[in-house]
């Protein structure tokens, strides 16, 4: 079985961190999202994956050298400067995909603990051209919500409905089983949206089905969701991440530290904190509810609460970073600065004045 992974979007909602890496390369508990996906594909005996990318994403993906878990990779590129949306890449990869069997299509920016074998099995029982994994959420108003009949046939999707009018709590989870007939539904050489153009036509033709799954699901499209899935995957009962006691570092589990992390004495790390590879934390630093990407250093007596700090950043001494702040790669923040709530800073900026209101520093 083959899978096509949609990985060529621009991730505008995750800027500035997505200026320097595609969403598929965002670390989820210190492992790129795409590696989680490869592991899940391998577990479900999917042997071949086609990565639908643009030129920049392909370049960055090749640099990262993610373990592929035995999955064979082929790249299918959108034409330069012409993003094909979520449907166009399926048509573009027509020659690389199977014409006798269904195949999987996955939104690359979604963490979805779907049993692919099971959804394929369910799909076989229906006369479907597409079967969509559906996930139950408390608040469906941010998503595409499925209206289903008693046979799990999807009558239609309602985009971002007000809660009182939502036809169900089941949302499009970004995992699809598609049959080769799908190629007839997708126009060639232009951007096509699967969700807005192709699925509504299939629903009208009675060829669109849903499959509800219970596993963990998160769309990392927004910074809050990205932090949340990292927190969820930290096991609150895992106390293995003790730091050298003699250094008098206080670790409040759950936390995750990658290799070569160093932490100065009297620092308090956690709960819900992830430190990437070779993160250097000074003395008396407080970090909680945050993700710190690799190769970043944090000076003495600084505090970080509810933020994401990019790769190779240099945070000075006595710096305060508040909730919802996103600091781009290689940003340098001078000693004594404060970033209040929801400040985001573009890559490689130098911050020498405090920012006390929500702002994008470009
Ligand atoms: P935002 O700009 O923040 O909305 O993100 P996005 O466009 O990257 O993501 P969206 O949720 O809209 O897309 C769902 C999936 O399709 C993601 O995995 C994207 O990488 C992928 N995708 C979106 N647009 C394109 C495209 O034009 N070409 C390709 N190859 N993939 C795409």
mmCIF file of C-alpha atoms and ligand atoms in Angstrom:
data_model
loop_
_atom_site.group_PDB
_atom_site.id
_atom_site.type_symbol
_atom_site.label_atom_id
_atom_site.label_comp_id
_atom_site.label_asym_id
_atom_site.label_seq_id
_atom_site.Cartn_x
_atom_site.Cartn_y
_atom_site.Cartn_z
ATOM 1 C CA UNK A 1 0.000 0.000 0.000
ATOM 2 C CA UNK A 2 1.198 3.508 -0.831
ATOM 3 C CA UNK A 3 0.676 6.774 0.995
ATOM 4 C CA UNK A 4 0.871 10.315 -0.297
ATOM 5 C CA UNK A 5 1.869 12.806 2.389
ATOM 6 C CA UNK A 6 0.836 16.411 1.757
ATOM 7 C CA UNK A 7 3.824 18.397 2.898
ATOM 8 C CA UNK A 8 4.100 21.437 0.633
ATOM 9 C CA UNK A 9 2.006 24.045 2.459
ATOM 10 C CA UNK A 10 3.419 27.275 3.845
ATOM 11 C CA UNK A 11 2.300 26.901 7.445
ATOM 12 C CA UNK A 12 1.518 30.604 7.689
ATOM 13 C CA UNK A 13 -0.236 30.193 11.023
ATOM 14 C CA UNK A 14 2.921 28.804 12.585
ATOM 15 C CA UNK A 15 5.144 31.672 11.572
ATOM 16 C CA UNK A 16 7.823 32.599 12.463
ATOM 17 C CA UNK A 17 8.918 29.019 13.230
ATOM 18 C CA UNK A 18 7.594 27.814 9.878
ATOM 19 C CA UNK A 19 9.720 30.417 8.030
ATOM 20 C CA UNK A 20 12.694 28.120 8.507
ATOM 21 C CA UNK A 21 11.135 24.622 8.538
ATOM 22 C CA UNK A 22 8.005 22.991 7.130
ATOM 23 C CA UNK A 23 5.394 21.825 9.618
ATOM 24 C CA UNK A 24 6.380 18.198 9.024
ATOM 25 C CA UNK A 25 9.754 18.986 10.581
ATOM 26 C CA UNK A 26 8.416 20.548 13.759
ATOM 27 C CA UNK A 27 9.692 18.496 16.687
ATOM 28 C CA UNK A 28 7.027 16.699 18.681
ATOM 29 C CA UNK A 29 8.702 15.648 21.925
ATOM 30 C CA UNK A 30 12.071 15.978 20.211
ATOM 31 C CA UNK A 31 11.157 13.916 17.146
ATOM 32 C CA UNK A 32 10.105 15.487 13.817
ATOM 33 C CA UNK A 33 6.394 15.084 13.119
ATOM 34 C CA UNK A 34 7.268 13.311 9.872
ATOM 35 C CA UNK A 35 9.209 10.662 11.779
ATOM 36 C CA UNK A 36 6.127 9.912 13.870
ATOM 37 C CA UNK A 37 4.247 9.501 10.581
ATOM 38 C CA UNK A 38 6.875 7.185 9.069
ATOM 39 C CA UNK A 39 6.785 5.045 12.215
ATOM 40 C CA UNK A 40 3.007 4.765 12.002
ATOM 41 C CA UNK A 41 3.149 3.893 8.296
ATOM 42 C CA UNK A 42 5.754 1.183 8.932
ATOM 43 C CA UNK A 43 3.656 -0.239 11.774
ATOM 44 C CA UNK A 44 0.734 -0.521 9.353
ATOM 45 C CA UNK A 45 2.834 -2.194 6.614
ATOM 46 C CA UNK A 46 2.772 0.807 4.316
ATOM 47 C CA UNK A 47 5.977 0.404 2.353
ATOM 48 C CA UNK A 48 6.017 3.447 0.039
ATOM 49 C CA UNK A 49 5.409 7.100 0.730
ATOM 50 C CA UNK A 50 5.247 9.929 -1.771
ATOM 51 C CA UNK A 51 6.033 13.288 -0.262
ATOM 52 C CA UNK A 52 4.097 16.044 -2.053
ATOM 53 C CA UNK A 53 6.371 19.017 -1.573
ATOM 54 C CA UNK A 54 7.551 22.300 -2.999
ATOM 55 C CA UNK A 55 11.218 22.892 -3.811
ATOM 56 C CA UNK A 56 12.055 24.508 -0.487
ATOM 57 C CA UNK A 57 10.383 21.768 1.565
ATOM 58 C CA UNK A 58 12.183 19.086 -0.404
ATOM 59 C CA UNK A 59 15.515 20.792 0.226
ATOM 60 C CA UNK A 60 14.855 21.080 3.973
ATOM 61 C CA UNK A 61 13.510 17.532 4.294
ATOM 62 C CA UNK A 62 16.621 16.149 2.635
ATOM 63 C CA UNK A 63 18.836 18.116 5.020
ATOM 64 C CA UNK A 64 17.156 16.645 8.105
ATOM 65 C CA UNK A 65 17.742 12.985 7.190
ATOM 66 C CA UNK A 66 14.855 11.651 9.228
ATOM 67 C CA UNK A 67 14.907 7.897 9.928
ATOM 68 C CA UNK A 68 12.501 6.373 7.425
ATOM 69 C CA UNK A 69 11.703 3.197 9.340
ATOM 70 C CA UNK A 70 12.002 1.139 6.156
ATOM 71 C CA UNK A 71 9.489 3.232 4.214
ATOM 72 C CA UNK A 72 10.626 4.018 0.626
ATOM 73 C CA UNK A 73 10.346 7.711 -0.217
ATOM 74 C CA UNK A 74 9.635 9.429 -3.525
ATOM 75 C CA UNK A 75 9.217 13.168 -3.909
ATOM 76 C CA UNK A 76 6.500 14.748 -6.044
ATOM 77 C CA UNK A 77 7.055 18.476 -6.515
ATOM 78 C CA UNK A 78 4.506 21.233 -7.059
ATOM 79 C CA UNK A 79 5.595 23.359 -10.050
ATOM 80 C CA UNK A 80 7.867 26.245 -8.953
ATOM 81 C CA UNK A 81 5.786 29.140 -7.623
ATOM 82 C CA UNK A 82 2.505 27.263 -8.210
ATOM 83 C CA UNK A 83 1.285 25.593 -5.022
ATOM 84 C CA UNK A 84 -1.254 22.909 -5.920
ATOM 85 C CA UNK A 85 -3.277 22.968 -2.684
ATOM 86 C CA UNK A 86 -4.397 19.716 -1.074
ATOM 87 C CA UNK A 87 -5.940 18.108 -4.187
ATOM 88 C CA UNK A 88 -3.589 19.167 -6.993
ATOM 89 C CA UNK A 89 -0.675 17.140 -5.558
ATOM 90 C CA UNK A 90 -2.808 13.961 -5.697
ATOM 91 C CA UNK A 91 -3.439 14.500 -9.417
ATOM 92 C CA UNK A 92 0.204 15.451 -9.964
ATOM 93 C CA UNK A 93 1.314 12.160 -8.366
ATOM 94 C CA UNK A 94 -1.140 10.104 -10.459
ATOM 95 C CA UNK A 95 1.621 8.166 -12.217
ATOM 96 C CA UNK A 96 3.344 7.366 -8.924
ATOM 97 C CA UNK A 97 0.192 6.099 -7.215
ATOM 98 C CA UNK A 98 -1.615 2.795 -7.616
ATOM 99 C CA UNK A 99 -4.280 2.441 -10.282
ATOM 100 C CA UNK A 100 -5.649 -0.893 -9.116
ATOM 101 C CA UNK A 101 -5.831 -0.348 -5.355
ATOM 102 C CA UNK A 102 -6.806 2.399 -2.973
ATOM 103 C CA UNK A 103 -4.049 4.492 -1.418
ATOM 104 C CA UNK A 104 -3.695 6.691 1.650
ATOM 105 C CA UNK A 105 -3.458 10.465 1.624
ATOM 106 C CA UNK A 106 -2.265 12.132 4.829
ATOM 107 C CA UNK A 107 -2.129 15.779 5.800
ATOM 108 C CA UNK A 108 1.497 16.043 6.817
ATOM 109 C CA UNK A 109 0.811 18.569 9.564
ATOM 110 C CA UNK A 110 -1.460 16.324 11.576
ATOM 111 C CA UNK A 111 -0.638 14.013 14.420
ATOM 112 C CA UNK A 112 -3.305 11.343 14.039
ATOM 113 C CA UNK A 113 -3.010 8.027 15.773
ATOM 114 C CA UNK A 114 -5.092 6.301 13.124
ATOM 115 C CA UNK A 115 -4.937 2.570 12.504
ATOM 116 C CA UNK A 116 -4.461 2.706 8.742
ATOM 117 C CA UNK A 117 -5.152 -1.000 8.290
ATOM 118 C CA UNK A 118 -8.480 -0.639 9.997
ATOM 119 C CA UNK A 119 -9.648 2.325 7.925
ATOM 120 C CA UNK A 120 -8.659 0.481 4.743
ATOM 121 C CA UNK A 121 -10.654 -2.555 5.913
ATOM 122 C CA UNK A 122 -13.723 -0.415 6.624
ATOM 123 C CA UNK A 123 -13.355 1.344 3.276
ATOM 124 C CA UNK A 124 -13.419 -2.013 1.458
ATOM 125 C CA UNK A 125 -16.916 -2.674 2.750
ATOM 126 C CA UNK A 126 -18.333 0.488 1.159
ATOM 127 C CA UNK A 127 -18.781 1.630 -2.399
ATOM 128 C CA UNK A 128 -16.576 4.581 -1.689
ATOM 129 C CA UNK A 129 -14.271 6.686 -3.831
ATOM 130 C CA UNK A 130 -12.992 8.224 -0.593
ATOM 131 C CA UNK A 131 -13.189 7.292 3.075
ATOM 132 C CA UNK A 132 -12.203 10.000 5.515
ATOM 133 C CA UNK A 133 -10.993 9.437 9.079
ATOM 134 C CA UNK A 134 -13.255 11.398 11.408
ATOM 135 C CA UNK A 135 -12.336 12.447 14.896
ATOM 136 C CA UNK A 136 -14.723 13.405 17.650
ATOM 137 C CA UNK A 137 -13.963 16.771 19.280
ATOM 138 C CA UNK A 138 -15.770 18.713 21.980
ATOM 139 C CA UNK A 139 -15.765 21.933 19.985
ATOM 140 C CA UNK A 140 -16.161 21.333 16.243
ATOM 141 C CA UNK A 141 -16.514 25.036 15.348
ATOM 142 C CA UNK A 142 -12.899 25.408 14.146
ATOM 143 C CA UNK A 143 -13.072 22.508 11.705
ATOM 144 C CA UNK A 144 -14.840 20.871 8.767
ATOM 145 C CA UNK A 145 -17.707 18.955 10.377
ATOM 146 C CA UNK A 146 -19.224 15.839 8.757
ATOM 147 C CA UNK A 147 -22.947 15.324 8.374
ATOM 148 C CA UNK A 148 -23.410 11.544 8.259
ATOM 149 C CA UNK A 149 -26.227 9.163 7.442
ATOM 150 C CA UNK A 150 -26.862 5.894 9.303
ATOM 151 C CA UNK A 151 -24.351 4.026 7.073
ATOM 152 C CA UNK A 152 -21.582 6.538 7.766
ATOM 153 C CA UNK A 153 -21.960 8.009 4.330
ATOM 154 C CA UNK A 154 -20.974 11.663 4.450
ATOM 155 C CA UNK A 155 -23.798 13.826 3.120
ATOM 156 C CA UNK A 156 -21.763 17.014 3.341
ATOM 157 C CA UNK A 157 -19.114 18.902 5.274
ATOM 158 C CA UNK A 158 -19.988 22.091 7.039
ATOM 159 C CA UNK A 159 -16.946 24.357 7.435
ATOM 160 C CA UNK A 160 -16.505 25.990 10.845
ATOM 161 C CA UNK A 161 -20.187 25.931 11.834
ATOM 162 C CA UNK A 162 -21.460 27.873 14.871
ATOM 163 C CA UNK A 163 -21.782 25.266 17.656
ATOM 164 C CA UNK A 164 -25.596 25.276 17.701
ATOM 165 C CA UNK A 165 -25.763 24.407 13.998
ATOM 166 C CA UNK A 166 -22.919 21.843 13.872
ATOM 167 C CA UNK A 167 -24.399 18.647 12.372
ATOM 168 C CA UNK A 168 -22.137 16.429 14.526
ATOM 169 C CA UNK A 169 -18.943 16.470 16.575
ATOM 170 C CA UNK A 170 -17.027 14.521 13.945
ATOM 171 C CA UNK A 171 -14.399 16.475 12.065
ATOM 172 C CA UNK A 172 -12.186 15.763 9.088
ATOM 173 C CA UNK A 173 -9.015 14.323 10.641
ATOM 174 C CA UNK A 174 -6.845 14.764 7.514
ATOM 175 C CA UNK A 175 -6.377 11.041 6.774
ATOM 176 C CA UNK A 176 -8.028 9.640 3.645
ATOM 177 C CA UNK A 177 -8.311 6.373 1.778
ATOM 178 C CA UNK A 178 -8.742 7.302 -1.885
ATOM 179 C CA UNK A 179 -9.588 5.050 -4.812
ATOM 180 C CA UNK A 180 -8.081 5.540 -8.276
ATOM 181 C CA UNK A 181 -11.461 6.913 -9.521
ATOM 182 C CA UNK A 182 -10.521 10.033 -7.542
ATOM 183 C CA UNK A 183 -8.245 11.139 -10.394
ATOM 184 C CA UNK A 184 -11.352 11.837 -12.515
ATOM 185 C CA UNK A 185 -12.563 14.274 -9.886
ATOM 186 C CA UNK A 186 -9.393 16.395 -9.751
ATOM 187 C CA UNK A 187 -8.601 18.902 -12.514
ATOM 188 C CA UNK A 188 -5.019 18.970 -13.758
ATOM 189 C CA UNK A 189 -2.329 21.668 -13.499
ATOM 190 C CA UNK A 190 -3.996 23.944 -10.987
ATOM 191 C CA UNK A 191 -4.459 24.353 -7.265
ATOM 192 C CA UNK A 192 -7.354 22.203 -6.081
ATOM 193 C CA UNK A 193 -8.775 21.887 -2.580
ATOM 194 C CA UNK A 194 -9.779 18.337 -1.670
ATOM 195 C CA UNK A 195 -11.927 19.650 1.164
ATOM 196 C CA UNK A 196 -13.732 22.434 -0.709
ATOM 197 C CA UNK A 197 -13.927 21.141 -4.263
ATOM 198 C CA UNK A 198 -13.476 17.385 -4.501
ATOM 199 C CA UNK A 199 -15.159 16.048 -1.359
ATOM 200 C CA UNK A 200 -18.385 18.066 -1.830
ATOM 201 C CA UNK A 201 -18.787 16.569 -5.337
ATOM 202 C CA UNK A 202 -18.105 13.072 -4.011
ATOM 203 C CA UNK A 203 -20.635 13.620 -1.232
ATOM 204 C CA UNK A 204 -23.251 14.647 -3.810
ATOM 205 C CA UNK A 205 -22.471 11.485 -5.786
ATOM 206 C CA UNK A 206 -22.857 9.368 -2.613
ATOM 207 C CA UNK A 207 -19.229 8.185 -2.844
ATOM 208 C CA UNK A 208 -17.829 9.731 0.341
ATOM 209 C CA UNK A 209 -17.720 7.778 3.628
ATOM 210 C CA UNK A 210 -16.464 8.460 7.130
ATOM 211 C CA UNK A 211 -14.674 6.288 9.655
ATOM 212 C CA UNK A 212 -14.589 7.386 13.289
ATOM 213 C CA UNK A 213 -11.415 6.704 15.242
ATOM 214 C CA UNK A 214 -10.672 7.280 18.918
ATOM 215 C CA UNK A 215 -6.896 7.705 19.017
ATOM 216 C CA UNK A 216 -4.929 10.815 19.745
ATOM 217 C CA UNK A 217 -5.386 13.574 17.178
ATOM 218 C CA UNK A 218 -3.955 17.030 16.761
ATOM 219 C CA UNK A 219 -3.643 19.473 13.909
ATOM 220 C CA UNK A 220 -0.473 21.422 14.694
ATOM 221 C CA UNK A 221 -1.648 24.342 12.531
ATOM 222 C CA UNK A 222 -1.736 26.901 15.365
ATOM 223 C CA UNK A 223 0.961 27.527 18.014
ATOM 224 C CA UNK A 224 -1.421 26.621 20.881
ATOM 225 C CA UNK A 225 -2.176 23.251 19.242
ATOM 226 C CA UNK A 226 1.514 22.628 18.706
ATOM 227 C CA UNK A 227 2.275 23.197 22.397
ATOM 228 C CA UNK A 228 -0.730 21.129 23.424
ATOM 229 C CA UNK A 229 0.218 17.968 21.495
ATOM 230 C CA UNK A 230 3.735 18.152 22.926
ATOM 231 C CA UNK A 231 2.289 18.375 26.422
ATOM 232 C CA UNK A 232 -0.175 15.562 25.780
ATOM 233 C CA UNK A 233 2.554 13.211 24.633
ATOM 234 C CA UNK A 234 4.630 13.771 27.730
ATOM 235 C CA UNK A 235 3.787 10.977 30.076
ATOM 236 C CA UNK A 236 2.873 12.506 33.447
ATOM 237 C CA UNK A 237 3.932 9.326 35.214
ATOM 238 C CA UNK A 238 7.369 9.154 33.608
ATOM 239 C CA UNK A 239 9.871 10.251 36.223
ATOM 240 C CA UNK A 240 12.915 8.995 34.358
ATOM 241 C CA UNK A 241 14.122 12.461 33.440
ATOM 242 C CA UNK A 242 15.829 13.249 36.691
ATOM 243 C CA UNK A 243 18.774 15.525 36.349
ATOM 244 C CA UNK A 244 22.020 14.984 38.219
ATOM 245 C CA UNK A 245 20.880 15.470 41.817
ATOM 246 C CA UNK A 246 24.190 16.883 42.909
ATOM 247 C CA UNK A 247 23.663 19.877 40.655
ATOM 248 C CA UNK A 248 20.617 20.874 42.677
ATOM 249 C CA UNK A 249 18.406 21.208 39.640
ATOM 250 C CA UNK A 250 14.689 20.820 40.301
ATOM 251 C CA UNK A 251 12.916 18.838 37.605
ATOM 252 C CA UNK A 252 9.132 18.855 37.758
ATOM 253 C CA UNK A 253 7.837 16.004 35.640
ATOM 254 C CA UNK A 254 6.622 15.520 33.024
ATOM 255 C CA UNK A 255 9.534 16.815 31.003
ATOM 256 C CA UNK A 256 11.636 15.496 28.114
ATOM 257 C CA UNK A 257 15.298 16.275 27.571
ATOM 258 C CA UNK A 258 17.125 15.318 24.409
ATOM 259 C CA UNK A 259 20.829 14.421 24.347
ATOM 260 C CA UNK A 260 23.566 16.779 25.519
ATOM 261 C CA UNK A 261 21.286 19.072 27.521
ATOM 262 C CA UNK A 262 22.976 20.968 30.317
ATOM 263 C CA UNK A 263 21.202 22.749 33.169
ATOM 264 C CA UNK A 264 22.783 25.070 35.738
ATOM 265 C CA UNK A 265 22.193 24.787 39.462
ATOM 266 C CA UNK A 266 19.081 26.096 41.198
ATOM 267 C CA UNK A 267 17.133 25.961 37.941
ATOM 268 C CA UNK A 268 13.561 24.694 38.001
ATOM 269 C CA UNK A 269 12.496 22.905 34.832
ATOM 270 C CA UNK A 270 8.932 21.754 34.215
ATOM 271 C CA UNK A 271 6.294 20.701 34.370
ATOM 272 C CA UNK A 272 5.496 20.160 30.674
ATOM 273 C CA UNK A 273 8.824 21.265 29.298
ATOM 274 C CA UNK A 274 10.759 19.857 26.368
ATOM 275 C CA UNK A 275 14.406 20.684 25.818
ATOM 276 C CA UNK A 276 15.904 19.811 22.433
ATOM 277 C CA UNK A 277 19.353 18.472 21.743
ATOM 278 C CA UNK A 278 22.248 20.498 23.096
ATOM 279 C CA UNK A 279 20.099 23.091 24.879
ATOM 280 C CA UNK A 280 22.158 24.946 27.464
ATOM 281 C CA UNK A 281 20.291 26.332 30.450
ATOM 282 C CA UNK A 282 22.072 28.652 32.895
ATOM 283 C CA UNK A 283 21.698 28.873 36.688
ATOM 284 C CA UNK A 284 18.489 29.763 38.478
ATOM 285 C CA UNK A 285 16.410 29.530 35.280
ATOM 286 C CA UNK A 286 12.690 28.722 35.448
ATOM 287 C CA UNK A 287 11.041 27.063 32.437
ATOM 288 C CA UNK A 288 7.552 25.600 32.339
ATOM 289 C CA UNK A 289 4.910 24.634 29.740
ATOM 290 C CA UNK A 290 7.359 25.327 26.927
ATOM 291 C CA UNK A 291 9.196 23.744 24.026
ATOM 292 C CA UNK A 292 12.809 24.760 23.422
ATOM 293 C CA UNK A 293 14.275 23.654 20.075
ATOM 294 C CA UNK A 294 17.807 22.348 19.739
ATOM 295 C CA UNK A 295 21.044 24.329 20.161
ATOM 296 C CA UNK A 296 19.416 27.167 22.086
ATOM 297 C CA UNK A 297 21.017 28.723 25.146
ATOM 298 C CA UNK A 298 19.232 30.423 28.018
ATOM 299 C CA UNK A 299 21.152 32.733 30.359
ATOM 300 C CA UNK A 300 21.159 32.758 34.169
ATOM 301 C CA UNK A 301 18.039 33.837 36.060
ATOM 302 C CA UNK A 302 15.773 33.892 33.002
ATOM 303 C CA UNK A 303 12.218 32.581 32.999
ATOM 304 C CA UNK A 304 10.101 31.102 30.215
ATOM 305 C CA UNK A 305 6.458 30.223 30.658
ATOM 306 C CA UNK A 306 4.187 28.843 27.929
ATOM 307 C CA UNK A 307 6.437 29.692 24.966
ATOM 308 C CA UNK A 308 8.092 28.037 21.980
ATOM 309 C CA UNK A 309 11.721 28.983 21.390
ATOM 310 C CA UNK A 310 13.260 28.137 18.012
ATOM 311 C CA UNK A 311 16.561 26.576 17.139
ATOM 312 C CA UNK A 312 19.920 28.168 17.908
ATOM 313 C CA UNK A 313 18.369 31.083 19.818
ATOM 314 C CA UNK A 314 20.441 32.972 22.322
ATOM 315 C CA UNK A 315 18.402 34.135 25.298
ATOM 316 C CA UNK A 316 20.385 36.435 27.600
ATOM 317 C CA UNK A 317 20.421 36.635 31.393
ATOM 318 C CA UNK A 318 17.392 37.758 33.407
ATOM 319 C CA UNK A 319 15.116 37.593 30.381
ATOM 320 C CA UNK A 320 11.390 36.991 30.919
ATOM 321 C CA UNK A 321 9.333 35.316 28.203
ATOM 322 C CA UNK A 322 5.584 35.027 28.755
ATOM 323 C CA UNK A 323 2.702 32.903 27.545
ATOM 324 C CA UNK A 324 2.079 32.451 23.846
ATOM 325 C CA UNK A 325 5.432 33.924 22.777
ATOM 326 C CA UNK A 326 7.093 32.378 19.728
ATOM 327 C CA UNK A 327 10.765 33.093 19.235
ATOM 328 C CA UNK A 328 12.171 32.314 15.774
ATOM 329 C CA UNK A 329 15.394 30.443 15.032
ATOM 330 C CA UNK A 330 18.683 32.196 15.836
ATOM 331 C CA UNK A 331 17.020 35.130 17.592
ATOM 332 C CA UNK A 332 19.238 36.903 20.102
ATOM 333 C CA UNK A 333 17.574 38.451 23.139
ATOM 334 C CA UNK A 334 19.747 40.768 25.205
ATOM 335 C CA UNK A 335 20.076 40.590 29.003
ATOM 336 C CA UNK A 336 17.185 41.887 31.078
ATOM 337 C CA UNK A 337 14.587 42.014 28.282
ATOM 338 C CA UNK A 338 10.951 41.040 28.813
ATOM 339 C CA UNK A 339 8.560 39.648 26.207
ATOM 340 C CA UNK A 340 5.061 39.791 27.630
ATOM 341 C CA UNK A 341 2.241 37.705 26.137
ATOM 342 C CA UNK A 342 1.927 36.564 22.502
ATOM 343 C CA UNK A 343 5.002 38.243 21.114
ATOM 344 C CA UNK A 344 6.454 36.557 18.051
ATOM 345 C CA UNK A 345 9.897 37.303 16.731
ATOM 346 C CA UNK A 346 11.146 36.532 13.245
ATOM 347 C CA UNK A 347 14.290 34.464 12.749
ATOM 348 C CA UNK A 348 17.695 36.007 13.446
ATOM 349 C CA UNK A 349 16.335 39.257 14.961
ATOM 350 C CA UNK A 350 18.182 40.886 17.822
ATOM 351 C CA UNK A 351 15.976 42.131 20.649
ATOM 352 C CA UNK A 352 17.382 44.984 22.711
ATOM 353 C CA UNK A 353 14.111 46.484 23.954
ATOM 354 C CA UNK A 354 11.361 44.804 25.934
ATOM 355 C CA UNK A 355 8.093 44.082 24.121
ATOM 356 C CA UNK A 356 5.177 44.452 26.485
ATOM 357 C CA UNK A 357 2.167 44.079 24.176
ATOM 358 C CA UNK A 358 1.279 41.269 21.740
ATOM 359 C CA UNK A 359 3.262 42.027 18.609
ATOM 360 C CA UNK A 360 5.023 40.446 15.637
ATOM 361 C CA UNK A 361 8.594 41.633 15.413
ATOM 362 C CA UNK A 362 9.721 41.302 11.797
HETATM 363 P P1 LIG B 1 -1.503 27.469 6.822
HETATM 364 O O1 LIG B 1 -0.837 28.373 5.821
HETATM 365 O O2 LIG B 1 -1.096 27.816 8.234
HETATM 366 O O3 LIG B 1 -2.979 27.344 6.652
HETATM 367 O O4 LIG B 1 -0.912 26.007 6.591
HETATM 368 P P2 LIG B 1 -0.825 25.060 5.308
HETATM 369 O O5 LIG B 1 -1.409 25.652 4.092
HETATM 370 O O6 LIG B 1 0.581 24.587 5.241
HETATM 371 O O7 LIG B 1 -1.657 23.842 5.833
HETATM 372 P P3 LIG B 1 -3.116 23.352 5.572
HETATM 373 O O8 LIG B 1 -3.643 22.915 6.888
HETATM 374 O O9 LIG B 1 -3.909 24.329 4.806
HETATM 375 O O10 LIG B 1 -2.804 22.111 4.623
HETATM 376 C C1 LIG B 1 -3.000 20.758 4.982
HETATM 377 C C2 LIG B 1 -1.811 19.933 4.489
HETATM 378 O O11 LIG B 1 -1.649 20.079 3.091
HETATM 379 C C3 LIG B 1 -0.487 20.359 5.124
HETATM 380 O O12 LIG B 1 0.230 19.196 5.468
HETATM 381 C C4 LIG B 1 0.215 21.147 4.047
HETATM 382 O O13 LIG B 1 1.639 20.977 4.091
HETATM 383 C C5 LIG B 1 -0.345 20.532 2.769
HETATM 384 N N1 LIG B 1 -0.474 21.532 1.709
HETATM 385 C C6 LIG B 1 -1.202 22.687 1.783
HETATM 386 N N2 LIG B 1 -1.080 23.368 0.645
HETATM 387 C C7 LIG B 1 -0.274 22.627 -0.176
HETATM 388 C C8 LIG B 1 0.211 22.827 -1.514
HETATM 389 O O14 LIG B 1 -0.069 23.824 -2.176
HETATM 390 N N3 LIG B 1 1.006 21.845 -2.036
HETATM 391 C C9 LIG B 1 1.360 20.731 -1.325
HETATM 392 N N4 LIG B 1 2.161 19.839 -1.915
HETATM 393 N N5 LIG B 1 0.910 20.510 -0.066
HETATM 394 C C10 LIG B 1 0.104 21.453 0.502
#
